[in-house]
mmCIF file of C-alpha atoms in Angstrom:
data_model
loop_
_atom_site.group_PDB
_atom_site.id
_atom_site.type_symbol
_atom_site.label_atom_id
_atom_site.label_comp_id
_atom_site.label_asym_id
_atom_site.label_seq_id
_atom_site.Cartn_x
_atom_site.Cartn_y
_atom_site.Cartn_z
ATOM 1 C CA UNK A 12 -0.062 0.006 -0.103
ATOM 2 C CA UNK A 13 1.835 3.553 -1.154
ATOM 3 C CA UNK A 14 1.045 6.510 0.848
ATOM 4 C CA UNK A 15 0.213 10.005 0.083
ATOM 5 C CA UNK A 16 1.178 13.378 1.888
ATOM 6 C CA UNK A 17 -1.233 16.092 1.427
ATOM 7 C CA UNK A 18 0.644 19.337 1.669
ATOM 8 C CA UNK A 19 -0.465 23.352 2.654
ATOM 9 C CA UNK A 20 -1.269 25.726 -0.765
ATOM 10 C CA UNK A 21 -0.978 28.699 1.739
ATOM 11 C CA UNK A 22 0.055 29.290 5.432
ATOM 12 C CA UNK A 23 -1.985 29.986 8.897
ATOM 13 C CA UNK A 24 -3.856 28.231 11.319
ATOM 14 C CA UNK A 25 -5.150 24.753 10.600
ATOM 15 C CA UNK A 26 -7.990 23.283 11.553
ATOM 16 C CA UNK A 27 -9.966 19.805 11.425
ATOM 17 C CA UNK A 28 -13.423 20.780 12.255
ATOM 18 C CA UNK A 29 -16.342 23.265 10.416
ATOM 19 C CA UNK A 30 -16.622 24.986 13.846
ATOM 20 C CA UNK A 31 -15.219 24.524 17.116
ATOM 21 C CA UNK A 32 -18.523 22.679 17.947
ATOM 22 C CA UNK A 33 -18.414 20.220 15.028
ATOM 23 C CA UNK A 34 -17.717 16.900 14.323
ATOM 24 C CA UNK A 35 -13.751 16.781 12.350
ATOM 25 C CA UNK A 36 -14.559 16.695 8.482
ATOM 26 C CA UNK A 37 -12.861 13.339 8.161
ATOM 27 C CA UNK A 38 -12.343 10.941 11.282
ATOM 28 C CA UNK A 39 -8.920 9.142 12.170
ATOM 29 C CA UNK A 40 -8.925 5.660 9.571
ATOM 30 C CA UNK A 41 -11.665 7.078 7.915
ATOM 31 C CA UNK A 42 -11.587 7.182 3.975
ATOM 32 C CA UNK A 43 -11.927 9.843 1.400
ATOM 33 C CA UNK A 44 -12.499 10.396 -1.639
ATOM 34 C CA UNK A 45 -10.279 12.542 -3.996
ATOM 35 C CA UNK A 46 -11.767 16.594 -3.584
ATOM 36 C CA UNK A 47 -13.231 15.652 -0.134
ATOM 37 C CA UNK A 48 -12.342 18.584 2.040
ATOM 38 C CA UNK A 49 -10.268 17.349 5.316
ATOM 39 C CA UNK A 50 -9.923 20.634 7.193
ATOM 40 C CA UNK A 51 -9.336 24.698 7.078
ATOM 41 C CA UNK A 52 -6.317 26.910 7.117
ATOM 42 C CA UNK A 53 -7.312 30.143 7.933
ATOM 43 C CA UNK A 54 -5.225 33.181 6.785
ATOM 44 C CA UNK A 55 -5.665 36.965 5.939
ATOM 45 C CA UNK A 56 -9.017 36.180 8.468
ATOM 46 C CA UNK A 57 -10.078 33.567 5.321
ATOM 47 C CA UNK A 58 -10.743 30.258 5.851
ATOM 48 C CA UNK A 59 -9.787 28.770 3.095
ATOM 49 C CA UNK A 60 -10.882 24.160 2.636
ATOM 50 C CA UNK A 61 -8.043 22.043 2.455
ATOM 51 C CA UNK A 62 -9.490 19.390 0.309
ATOM 52 C CA UNK A 63 -7.958 15.509 -0.754
ATOM 53 C CA UNK A 64 -5.630 15.490 -4.207
ATOM 54 C CA UNK A 65 -5.950 11.807 -4.278
ATOM 55 C CA UNK A 66 -8.123 9.134 -2.353
ATOM 56 C CA UNK A 67 -6.784 6.818 0.378
ATOM 57 C CA UNK A 68 -7.269 5.727 3.979
ATOM 58 C CA UNK A 69 -6.234 8.808 6.806
ATOM 59 C CA UNK A 70 -3.342 6.806 8.517
ATOM 60 C CA UNK A 71 -1.446 9.363 10.833
ATOM 61 C CA UNK A 72 -1.952 13.331 10.852
ATOM 62 C CA UNK A 73 1.105 15.623 10.948
ATOM 63 C CA UNK A 74 -0.291 18.611 12.640
ATOM 64 C CA UNK A 75 -2.574 19.601 15.455
ATOM 65 C CA UNK A 76 -5.731 21.051 15.383
ATOM 66 C CA UNK A 77 -5.222 24.815 15.495
ATOM 67 C CA UNK A 78 -1.205 24.371 14.134
ATOM 68 C CA UNK A 79 0.190 27.144 12.411
ATOM 69 C CA UNK A 80 1.507 25.576 9.829
ATOM 70 C CA UNK A 81 3.754 26.714 6.316
ATOM 71 C CA UNK A 82 3.155 26.768 3.011
ATOM 72 C CA UNK A 83 4.684 22.961 1.404
ATOM 73 C CA UNK A 84 3.897 21.624 4.986
ATOM 74 C CA UNK A 85 3.124 17.590 5.718
ATOM 75 C CA UNK A 86 -0.387 17.863 7.408
ATOM 76 C CA UNK A 87 -1.955 14.670 7.027
ATOM 77 C CA UNK A 88 -0.914 10.628 5.412
ATOM 78 C CA UNK A 89 -3.300 8.635 3.424
ATOM 79 C CA UNK A 90 -3.101 5.424 2.600
ATOM 80 C CA UNK A 91 -3.814 4.584 -1.643
ATOM 81 C CA UNK B 21 -9.694 41.565 -25.306
ATOM 82 C CA UNK B 22 -10.136 40.530 -22.028
ATOM 83 C CA UNK B 23 -9.045 37.890 -19.159
ATOM 84 C CA UNK B 24 -11.025 35.057 -18.097
ATOM 85 C CA UNK B 25 -10.513 34.330 -13.899
ATOM 86 C CA UNK B 26 -10.970 30.443 -14.196
ATOM 87 C CA UNK B 27 -9.207 30.445 -10.429
ATOM 88 C CA UNK B 28 -9.371 33.551 -8.435
ATOM 89 C CA UNK B 29 -6.280 32.498 -6.140
ATOM 90 C CA UNK B 30 -6.697 34.274 -2.522
ATOM 91 C CA UNK B 31 -7.717 37.740 -2.735
ATOM 92 C CA UNK B 32 -6.262 38.147 -5.539
ATOM 93 C CA UNK B 33 -7.303 42.195 -6.517
ATOM 94 C CA UNK B 34 -6.829 45.193 -9.457
ATOM 95 C CA UNK B 35 -4.503 47.182 -8.129
ATOM 96 C CA UNK B 36 -2.196 50.168 -9.499
ATOM 97 C CA UNK B 37 0.144 52.926 -7.734
ATOM 98 C CA UNK B 38 -2.738 53.946 -5.496
ATOM 99 C CA UNK B 39 -5.503 56.378 -4.772
ATOM 100 C CA UNK B 40 -3.605 59.751 -3.795
ATOM 101 C CA UNK B 41 -4.267 62.779 -2.329
ATOM 102 C CA UNK B 42 -7.774 62.000 0.004
ATOM 103 C CA UNK B 43 -6.394 60.682 2.896
ATOM 104 C CA UNK B 44 -6.992 63.375 5.004
ATOM 105 C CA UNK B 45 -10.660 62.907 4.692
ATOM 106 C CA UNK B 46 -9.507 59.046 5.398
ATOM 107 C CA UNK B 47 -9.468 57.702 2.196
ATOM 108 C CA UNK B 48 -5.808 55.056 2.701
ATOM 109 C CA UNK B 49 -4.206 55.050 -1.099
ATOM 110 C CA UNK B 50 -4.445 51.275 -1.576
ATOM 111 C CA UNK B 51 -2.817 50.275 -4.856
ATOM 112 C CA UNK B 52 0.128 48.062 -5.093
ATOM 113 C CA UNK B 53 2.155 46.484 -1.911
ATOM 114 C CA UNK B 54 4.755 45.577 -4.163
ATOM 115 C CA UNK B 55 5.678 48.712 -5.887
ATOM 116 C CA UNK B 56 8.958 47.609 -7.503
ATOM 117 C CA UNK B 57 8.198 44.727 -8.573
ATOM 118 C CA UNK B 58 4.541 46.559 -10.106
ATOM 119 C CA UNK B 59 6.098 49.013 -11.511
ATOM 120 C CA UNK B 60 8.890 46.548 -13.134
ATOM 121 C CA UNK B 61 5.428 44.360 -15.084
ATOM 122 C CA UNK B 62 4.269 47.188 -15.917
ATOM 123 C CA UNK B 63 7.692 48.333 -17.955
ATOM 124 C CA UNK B 64 8.632 44.838 -18.639
ATOM 125 C CA UNK B 65 5.010 44.292 -21.111
ATOM 126 C CA UNK B 66 5.823 47.913 -22.392
ATOM 127 C CA UNK B 67 3.195 49.615 -20.127
ATOM 128 C CA UNK B 68 3.188 53.549 -19.356
ATOM 129 C CA UNK B 69 3.769 53.925 -15.540
ATOM 130 C CA UNK B 70 0.597 53.584 -13.529
ATOM 131 C CA UNK B 71 -1.436 50.716 -15.531
ATOM 132 C CA UNK B 72 -3.689 48.044 -13.217
ATOM 133 C CA UNK B 73 -2.197 45.017 -12.648
ATOM 134 C CA UNK B 74 -3.584 42.321 -10.820
ATOM 135 C CA UNK B 75 -1.495 41.410 -7.276
ATOM 136 C CA UNK B 76 -1.980 37.949 -5.841
ATOM 137 C CA UNK B 77 -1.257 36.949 -2.406
ATOM 138 C CA UNK B 78 0.346 32.772 -1.325
ATOM 139 C CA UNK B 79 -1.587 31.452 -4.270
ATOM 140 C CA UNK B 80 -1.384 32.757 -8.077
ATOM 141 C CA UNK B 81 -5.060 33.320 -9.973
ATOM 142 C CA UNK B 82 -5.614 30.889 -13.232
ATOM 143 C CA UNK B 83 -6.253 33.478 -15.842
ATOM 144 C CA UNK B 84 -7.395 33.160 -19.333
ATOM 145 C CA UNK B 85 -6.766 35.467 -22.076
ATOM 146 C CA UNK B 86 -9.380 35.850 -25.252
ATOM 147 C CA UNK B 87 -6.953 37.954 -27.156
ATOM 148 C CA UNK B 88 -3.176 37.766 -28.060
ATOM 149 C CA UNK B 89 -1.131 39.504 -25.868
ATOM 150 C CA UNK B 90 2.267 40.132 -23.377
ATOM 151 C CA UNK B 91 2.451 39.753 -20.028
ATOM 152 C CA UNK B 92 4.963 39.269 -16.626
ATOM 153 C CA UNK B 93 4.712 37.584 -13.819
ATOM 154 C CA UNK B 94 7.028 39.844 -10.866
ATOM 155 C CA UNK B 95 7.348 39.777 -6.994
ATOM 156 C CA UNK B 96 7.923 35.992 -5.110
ATOM 157 C CA UNK B 97 8.993 33.063 -6.538
ATOM 158 C CA UNK B 98 6.742 31.352 -7.628
ATOM 159 C CA UNK B 99 6.615 28.710 -10.542
ATOM 160 C CA UNK B 100 3.826 30.088 -13.577
ATOM 161 C CA UNK B 101 3.084 27.899 -16.567
ATOM 162 C CA UNK B 102 1.441 28.710 -19.481
ATOM 163 C CA UNK B 103 -0.960 26.340 -21.250
ATOM 164 C CA UNK B 104 0.778 24.176 -18.505
ATOM 165 C CA UNK B 105 4.753 24.286 -20.204
ATOM 166 C CA UNK B 106 7.099 26.471 -17.296
ATOM 167 C CA UNK B 107 7.763 30.464 -18.225
ATOM 168 C CA UNK B 108 10.083 32.705 -16.420
ATOM 169 C CA UNK B 109 9.051 35.162 -14.036
ATOM 170 C CA UNK B 110 10.437 38.686 -13.835
ATOM 171 C CA UNK B 111 10.545 38.546 -18.261
ATOM 172 C CA UNK B 112 7.811 39.502 -20.571
ATOM 173 C CA UNK B 113 5.776 36.712 -22.167
ATOM 174 C CA UNK B 114 3.942 36.341 -25.378
ATOM 175 C CA UNK B 115 0.067 34.902 -24.758
ATOM 176 C CA UNK B 116 -1.984 33.201 -27.741
ATOM 177 C CA UNK B 117 -6.296 33.871 -27.463
ATOM 178 C CA UNK B 118 -7.103 30.870 -25.510
ATOM 179 C CA UNK B 119 -4.116 30.079 -23.827
ATOM 180 C CA UNK B 120 -4.661 29.836 -20.041
ATOM 181 C CA UNK B 121 -1.545 31.051 -17.196
ATOM 182 C CA UNK B 122 -2.016 29.542 -14.091
ATOM 183 C CA UNK B 123 0.661 29.464 -10.724
ATOM 184 C CA UNK B 124 2.155 26.150 -8.788
ATOM 185 C CA UNK B 125 3.166 26.609 -5.205
ATOM 186 C CA UNK B 126 4.892 29.624 -4.189
ATOM 187 C CA UNK B 127 8.984 29.148 -3.147
ATOM 188 C CA UNK B 128 9.471 32.375 -2.083
ATOM 189 C CA UNK B 129 8.256 35.753 -1.548
ATOM 190 C CA UNK B 130 3.946 36.181 -0.908
ATOM 191 C CA UNK B 131 2.682 38.391 -3.644
ATOM 192 C CA UNK B 132 3.162 37.750 -7.259
ATOM 193 C CA UNK B 133 1.934 40.216 -9.462
ATOM 194 C CA UNK B 134 0.861 40.260 -13.384
ATOM 195 C CA UNK B 135 1.059 42.996 -15.741
ATOM 196 C CA UNK B 136 -0.716 42.728 -19.110
ATOM 197 C CA UNK B 137 0.048 45.013 -22.354
ATOM 198 C CA UNK B 138 -2.684 47.931 -22.356
ATOM 199 C CA UNK B 139 -3.292 47.473 -18.229
ATOM 200 C CA UNK B 140 -6.417 46.140 -16.572
ATOM 201 C CA UNK B 141 -8.815 48.055 -17.634
ATOM 202 C CA UNK B 142 -11.325 48.851 -14.723
ATOM 203 C CA UNK B 143 -13.148 52.138 -14.248
ATOM 204 C CA UNK B 144 -11.175 54.411 -12.181
ATOM 205 C CA UNK B 145 -12.492 55.527 -9.133
ATOM 206 C CA UNK B 146 -11.455 58.801 -7.727
ATOM 207 C CA UNK B 147 -8.368 58.457 -9.836
ATOM 208 C CA UNK B 148 -7.510 55.325 -9.629
ATOM 209 C CA UNK B 149 -8.430 51.791 -10.355
ATOM 210 C CA UNK B 150 -7.190 50.126 -7.399
ATOM 211 C CA UNK B 151 -9.248 48.550 -5.135
ATOM 212 C CA UNK B 152 -10.091 49.105 -1.976
ATOM 213 C CA UNK B 153 -12.032 45.849 -0.769
ATOM 214 C CA UNK B 154 -12.762 46.545 2.858
ATOM 215 C CA UNK B 155 -15.200 49.532 1.321
ATOM 216 C CA UNK B 156 -15.780 47.541 -1.928
ATOM 217 C CA UNK B 157 -14.712 50.495 -4.316
ATOM 218 C CA UNK B 158 -12.347 50.684 -7.200
ATOM 219 C CA UNK B 159 -10.731 47.540 -9.206
ATOM 220 C CA UNK B 160 -13.612 45.031 -10.515
ATOM 221 C CA UNK B 161 -16.564 45.722 -8.726
ATOM 222 C CA UNK B 162 -14.427 46.485 -5.728
ATOM 223 C CA UNK B 163 -13.740 42.860 -4.499
ATOM 224 C CA UNK B 164 -10.806 40.313 -5.200
ATOM 225 C CA UNK B 165 -11.695 38.457 -7.919
ATOM 226 C CA UNK B 166 -14.502 35.368 -8.172
ATOM 227 C CA UNK B 167 -14.117 32.296 -10.363
ATOM 228 C CA UNK B 168 -15.833 33.653 -13.616
ATOM 229 C CA UNK B 169 -14.578 37.263 -13.892
ATOM 230 C CA UNK B 170 -14.179 38.678 -16.839
ATOM 231 C CA UNK B 171 -11.568 41.624 -16.893
ATOM 232 C CA UNK B 172 -11.180 43.961 -19.992
ATOM 233 C CA UNK B 173 -8.296 44.573 -21.056
ATOM 234 C CA UNK B 174 -6.632 48.508 -21.961
ATOM 235 C CA UNK B 175 -5.346 48.535 -25.100
ATOM 236 C CA UNK B 176 -2.797 51.446 -24.084
ATOM 237 C CA UNK B 177 0.349 49.364 -23.788
ATOM 238 C CA UNK B 178 3.026 51.954 -25.626
ATOM 239 C CA UNK B 179 5.729 49.330 -26.556
ATOM 240 C CA UNK B 180 4.276 44.791 -25.787
ATOM 241 C CA UNK B 181 7.325 42.907 -26.302
ATOM 242 C CA UNK B 182 7.581 39.522 -25.377
ATOM 243 C CA UNK B 183 11.522 38.478 -23.905
ATOM 244 C CA UNK B 184 12.384 41.741 -22.461
ATOM 245 C CA UNK B 185 14.376 40.219 -19.251
ATOM 246 C CA UNK B 186 14.913 41.779 -15.845
ATOM 247 C CA UNK B 187 18.866 41.186 -14.706
ATOM 248 C CA UNK B 188 19.274 38.852 -12.275
ATOM 249 C CA UNK B 189 21.018 42.071 -9.918
ATOM 250 C CA UNK B 190 17.976 43.830 -10.126
ATOM 251 C CA UNK B 191 15.591 40.827 -8.691
ATOM 252 C CA UNK B 192 15.081 40.877 -5.235
ATOM 253 C CA UNK B 193 15.526 38.015 -3.085
ATOM 254 C CA UNK B 194 13.120 37.069 -0.407
ATOM 255 C CA UNK B 195 14.784 35.791 2.669
ATOM 256 C CA UNK B 196 12.005 34.567 5.148
ATOM 257 C CA UNK B 197 13.565 36.846 7.649
ATOM 258 C CA UNK B 198 13.601 40.419 6.670
ATOM 259 C CA UNK B 199 14.757 43.343 7.381
ATOM 260 C CA UNK B 200 13.052 46.416 7.864
ATOM 261 C CA UNK B 201 14.496 49.891 8.294
ATOM 262 C CA UNK B 202 12.049 51.913 10.457
ATOM 263 C CA UNK B 203 12.294 55.674 11.365
ATOM 264 C CA UNK B 204 11.748 55.623 15.165
ATOM 265 C CA UNK B 205 8.826 58.075 16.010
ATOM 266 C CA UNK B 206 6.970 60.117 16.804
ATOM 267 C CA UNK B 207 5.441 58.809 20.011
ATOM 268 C CA UNK B 208 8.328 56.415 20.745
ATOM 269 C CA UNK B 209 9.207 58.195 23.675
ATOM 270 C CA UNK B 210 5.956 56.235 25.040
ATOM 271 C CA UNK B 211 8.261 52.984 25.745
ATOM 272 C CA UNK B 212 10.189 52.021 28.244
ATOM 273 C CA UNK B 213 13.964 52.290 26.894
ATOM 274 C CA UNK B 214 14.356 48.569 27.252
ATOM 275 C CA UNK B 215 11.178 48.527 25.563
ATOM 276 C CA UNK B 216 12.251 50.506 22.209
ATOM 277 C CA UNK B 217 15.160 48.130 22.397
ATOM 278 C CA UNK B 218 13.611 45.145 22.630
ATOM 279 C CA UNK B 219 11.547 46.196 19.899
ATOM 280 C CA UNK B 220 14.468 46.544 17.615
ATOM 281 C CA UNK B 221 16.415 43.013 18.405
ATOM 282 C CA UNK B 222 13.007 40.680 18.582
ATOM 283 C CA UNK B 223 12.838 38.501 16.029
ATOM 284 C CA UNK B 224 9.017 39.384 14.559
ATOM 285 C CA UNK B 225 6.845 36.579 13.765
ATOM 286 C CA UNK B 226 4.548 37.373 10.936
ATOM 287 C CA UNK B 227 0.996 35.912 12.660
ATOM 288 C CA UNK B 228 -1.858 35.058 10.186
ATOM 289 C CA UNK B 229 -3.822 38.463 10.576
ATOM 290 C CA UNK B 230 -1.477 39.441 8.346
ATOM 291 C CA UNK B 231 -2.898 41.209 4.445
ATOM 292 C CA UNK B 232 -2.812 44.640 3.040
ATOM 293 C CA UNK B 233 -4.623 46.230 6.018
ATOM 294 C CA UNK B 234 -1.848 45.182 7.796
ATOM 295 C CA UNK B 235 0.564 43.274 9.646
ATOM 296 C CA UNK B 236 0.406 41.891 13.228
ATOM 297 C CA UNK B 237 3.349 40.141 14.747
ATOM 298 C CA UNK B 238 4.686 38.272 17.935
ATOM 299 C CA UNK B 239 7.394 38.359 19.532
ATOM 300 C CA UNK B 240 7.774 39.898 22.663
ATOM 301 C CA UNK B 241 5.891 41.930 24.748
ATOM 302 C CA UNK B 242 6.576 46.151 25.630
ATOM 303 C CA UNK B 243 5.370 48.094 28.365
ATOM 304 C CA UNK B 244 4.777 51.465 28.601
ATOM 305 C CA UNK B 245 6.290 53.980 30.774
ATOM 306 C CA UNK B 246 3.555 54.953 33.154
ATOM 307 C CA UNK B 247 1.869 57.881 33.458
ATOM 308 C CA UNK B 248 -1.862 59.822 33.643
ATOM 309 C CA UNK B 249 -3.220 60.126 29.825
ATOM 310 C CA UNK B 250 -3.526 63.376 28.765
ATOM 311 C CA UNK B 251 -6.983 64.472 27.927
ATOM 312 C CA UNK B 252 -8.812 62.977 25.125
ATOM 313 C CA UNK B 253 -6.076 59.501 25.063
ATOM 314 C CA UNK B 254 -7.861 56.259 26.011
ATOM 315 C CA UNK B 255 -7.057 54.522 28.625
ATOM 316 C CA UNK B 256 -5.013 51.956 27.637
ATOM 317 C CA UNK B 257 -1.210 53.015 28.457
ATOM 318 C CA UNK B 258 -0.347 52.542 24.113
ATOM 319 C CA UNK B 259 -3.251 55.607 23.564
ATOM 320 C CA UNK B 260 -2.626 58.757 22.563
ATOM 321 C CA UNK B 261 -4.043 61.537 22.082
ATOM 322 C CA UNK B 262 -5.619 61.234 18.087
ATOM 323 C CA UNK B 263 -3.475 61.495 15.522
ATOM 324 C CA UNK B 264 -3.143 60.597 11.556
ATOM 325 C CA UNK B 265 -1.619 57.298 10.988
ATOM 326 C CA UNK B 266 1.690 57.282 8.486
ATOM 327 C CA UNK B 267 0.821 54.135 6.157
ATOM 328 C CA UNK B 268 3.955 52.189 7.264
ATOM 329 C CA UNK B 269 3.580 52.767 11.019
ATOM 330 C CA UNK B 270 3.731 50.876 13.969
ATOM 331 C CA UNK B 271 1.738 50.242 16.965
ATOM 332 C CA UNK B 272 1.000 48.182 19.786
ATOM 333 C CA UNK B 273 -2.058 48.180 21.091
ATOM 334 C CA UNK B 274 -1.808 46.317 24.815
ATOM 335 C CA UNK B 275 2.045 46.229 24.790
ATOM 336 C CA UNK B 276 1.549 42.544 22.256
ATOM 337 C CA UNK B 277 1.827 42.367 19.179
ATOM 338 C CA UNK B 278 2.559 45.380 16.721
ATOM 339 C CA UNK B 279 0.861 46.403 13.822
ATOM 340 C CA UNK B 280 2.272 47.550 10.851
ATOM 341 C CA UNK B 281 -0.159 49.777 8.999
ATOM 342 C CA UNK B 282 -0.509 49.167 5.252
ATOM 343 C CA UNK B 283 -1.813 50.693 2.424
ATOM 344 C CA UNK B 284 -5.528 50.087 3.106
ATOM 345 C CA UNK B 285 -5.519 50.544 6.761
ATOM 346 C CA UNK B 286 -7.481 53.668 8.854
ATOM 347 C CA UNK B 287 -5.176 56.967 8.186
ATOM 348 C CA UNK B 288 -6.032 57.756 11.786
ATOM 349 C CA UNK B 289 -6.842 56.970 15.299
ATOM 350 C CA UNK B 290 -5.287 56.739 19.281
ATOM 351 C CA UNK B 291 -2.567 54.227 19.107
ATOM 352 C CA UNK B 292 1.318 55.683 19.856
ATOM 353 C CA UNK B 293 2.825 55.290 17.017
ATOM 354 C CA UNK B 294 6.376 53.309 17.775
ATOM 355 C CA UNK B 295 7.659 54.455 13.938
ATOM 356 C CA UNK B 296 7.178 53.982 10.518
ATOM 357 C CA UNK B 297 8.858 51.473 7.933
ATOM 358 C CA UNK B 298 10.045 53.326 5.585
ATOM 359 C CA UNK B 299 8.367 53.078 2.107
ATOM 360 C CA UNK B 300 11.008 51.258 -0.006
ATOM 361 C CA UNK B 301 10.842 48.609 2.430
ATOM 362 C CA UNK B 302 6.862 48.127 2.306
ATOM 363 C CA UNK B 303 7.973 45.956 -0.685
ATOM 364 C CA UNK B 304 10.003 43.884 1.018
ATOM 365 C CA UNK B 305 7.094 43.876 3.912
ATOM 366 C CA UNK B 306 4.892 42.774 1.251
ATOM 367 C CA UNK B 307 6.924 39.505 0.406
ATOM 368 C CA UNK B 308 6.892 38.210 4.101
ATOM 369 C CA UNK B 309 4.193 35.981 4.974
ATOM 370 C CA UNK B 310 2.326 33.952 7.672
ATOM 371 C CA UNK B 311 5.667 32.243 10.064
ATOM 372 C CA UNK B 312 8.409 34.478 8.020
ATOM 373 C CA UNK B 313 10.431 36.819 11.035
ATOM 374 C CA UNK B 314 11.027 40.473 10.762
ATOM 375 C CA UNK B 315 13.688 42.287 12.565
ATOM 376 C CA UNK B 316 12.879 46.059 12.377
ATOM 377 C CA UNK B 317 16.358 48.417 12.212
ATOM 378 C CA UNK B 318 16.413 52.279 12.944
ATOM 379 C CA UNK B 319 17.502 54.464 10.499
ATOM 380 C CA UNK B 320 17.626 58.503 10.766
ATOM 381 C CA UNK B 321 15.738 60.553 8.265
ATOM 382 C CA UNK B 322 18.538 60.973 6.107
ATOM 383 C CA UNK B 323 18.844 57.540 5.109
ATOM 384 C CA UNK B 324 15.530 57.193 4.824
ATOM 385 C CA UNK B 325 15.278 59.683 1.637
ATOM 386 C CA UNK B 326 19.313 58.450 0.349
ATOM 387 C CA UNK B 327 16.523 54.775 0.485
ATOM 388 C CA UNK B 328 14.247 56.206 -0.618
ATOM 389 C CA UNK B 329 16.411 58.533 -3.274
ATOM 390 C CA UNK B 330 18.526 55.170 -4.428
ATOM 391 C CA UNK B 331 15.440 53.251 -4.630
ATOM 392 C CA UNK B 332 13.506 55.681 -7.381
ATOM 393 C CA UNK B 333 17.537 55.778 -9.543
ATOM 394 C CA UNK B 334 17.429 52.202 -9.304
ATOM 395 C CA UNK B 335 13.419 51.688 -10.478
ATOM 396 C CA UNK B 336 14.993 54.237 -13.658
ATOM 397 C CA UNK B 337 18.022 52.349 -14.263
ATOM 398 C CA UNK B 338 15.749 48.849 -14.551
ATOM 399 C CA UNK B 339 12.674 50.541 -16.832
ATOM 400 C CA UNK B 340 15.841 52.222 -19.232
ATOM 401 C CA UNK B 341 17.023 48.682 -19.666
ATOM 402 C CA UNK B 342 13.237 47.262 -20.599
ATOM 403 C CA UNK B 343 12.324 50.491 -22.808
#
């Protein structure tokens, strides 16, 4: 099984949930399809969705909820 | 003659030299934050100075051209493609009708500029095509670009030509720690001497609150000299009696998280101004991003004026080399 890493396209604050009270976009171990939303990055007072650019199973988060991330930083690993 | 916006990127706006002359009535100038990259872009595509261009941040837009034209991308270090084939930045590039310009992942800096021969021909508002999104004026509908927008192109290009290239030595580098030269004052006396020293020795980190209005930093706490606040000043020790804010001025509400005000900022208020980033270095600031670091380096007024003169001379030289 190959693995695929999704990276941040903008810097900012990474969120796994659409709102603080909501369930995470994807649970650990969940299967996602290409184009699914995995989280949000907040920068310049705007929120931008992080989309899966491949399908797979969420194997490992490489950042915590509310971490500040940089461009190109690894966010999550998928088993594809 | 137009450009179709296939993907707007993030907060991509139409900008020119700015809406000058209305500061006293509370109108910030807007305009390209990295003025050097903007001006050189216009020179590359043969536009007269002042033609409107696109300013993007972090993510470039995807643009389809409906006409043969010439474009140039300047500013941030970012891969650019035309119909999927890499094209150089800081160089004018011929585009045929139907071709699509797209951007890859940002490698350095923060803001790419796209200059197009003839300029982006949106209607001027108060003498400028610059977008001021907070109030919704200027630019394309007063807002950042959206998917499906069709931007009109002007026909006023003076001398569009592909293959013009900026000398390597005239392409700015964008390190992840930027040094911004700072004229100290008007209210620097409000900080304790220790805190003023700390302000200029701290590597300040750019927070996610960093846009065309201002950049907010984190890195140290600053203390103000205790005093009984004068008439008209608020109760926060960072407050003074209201005054005009220079573009590029630095304030520190509450003594934490300094803010540098930029071209879309409020024009006055009641926070002490610790210093003002020299105008030339706002270009450098505009190419820093969230997570980068910034040091403020004090200069005196003579040095600040020399920096400004040197920049004007450099821009003239670059323009002549491209003419």
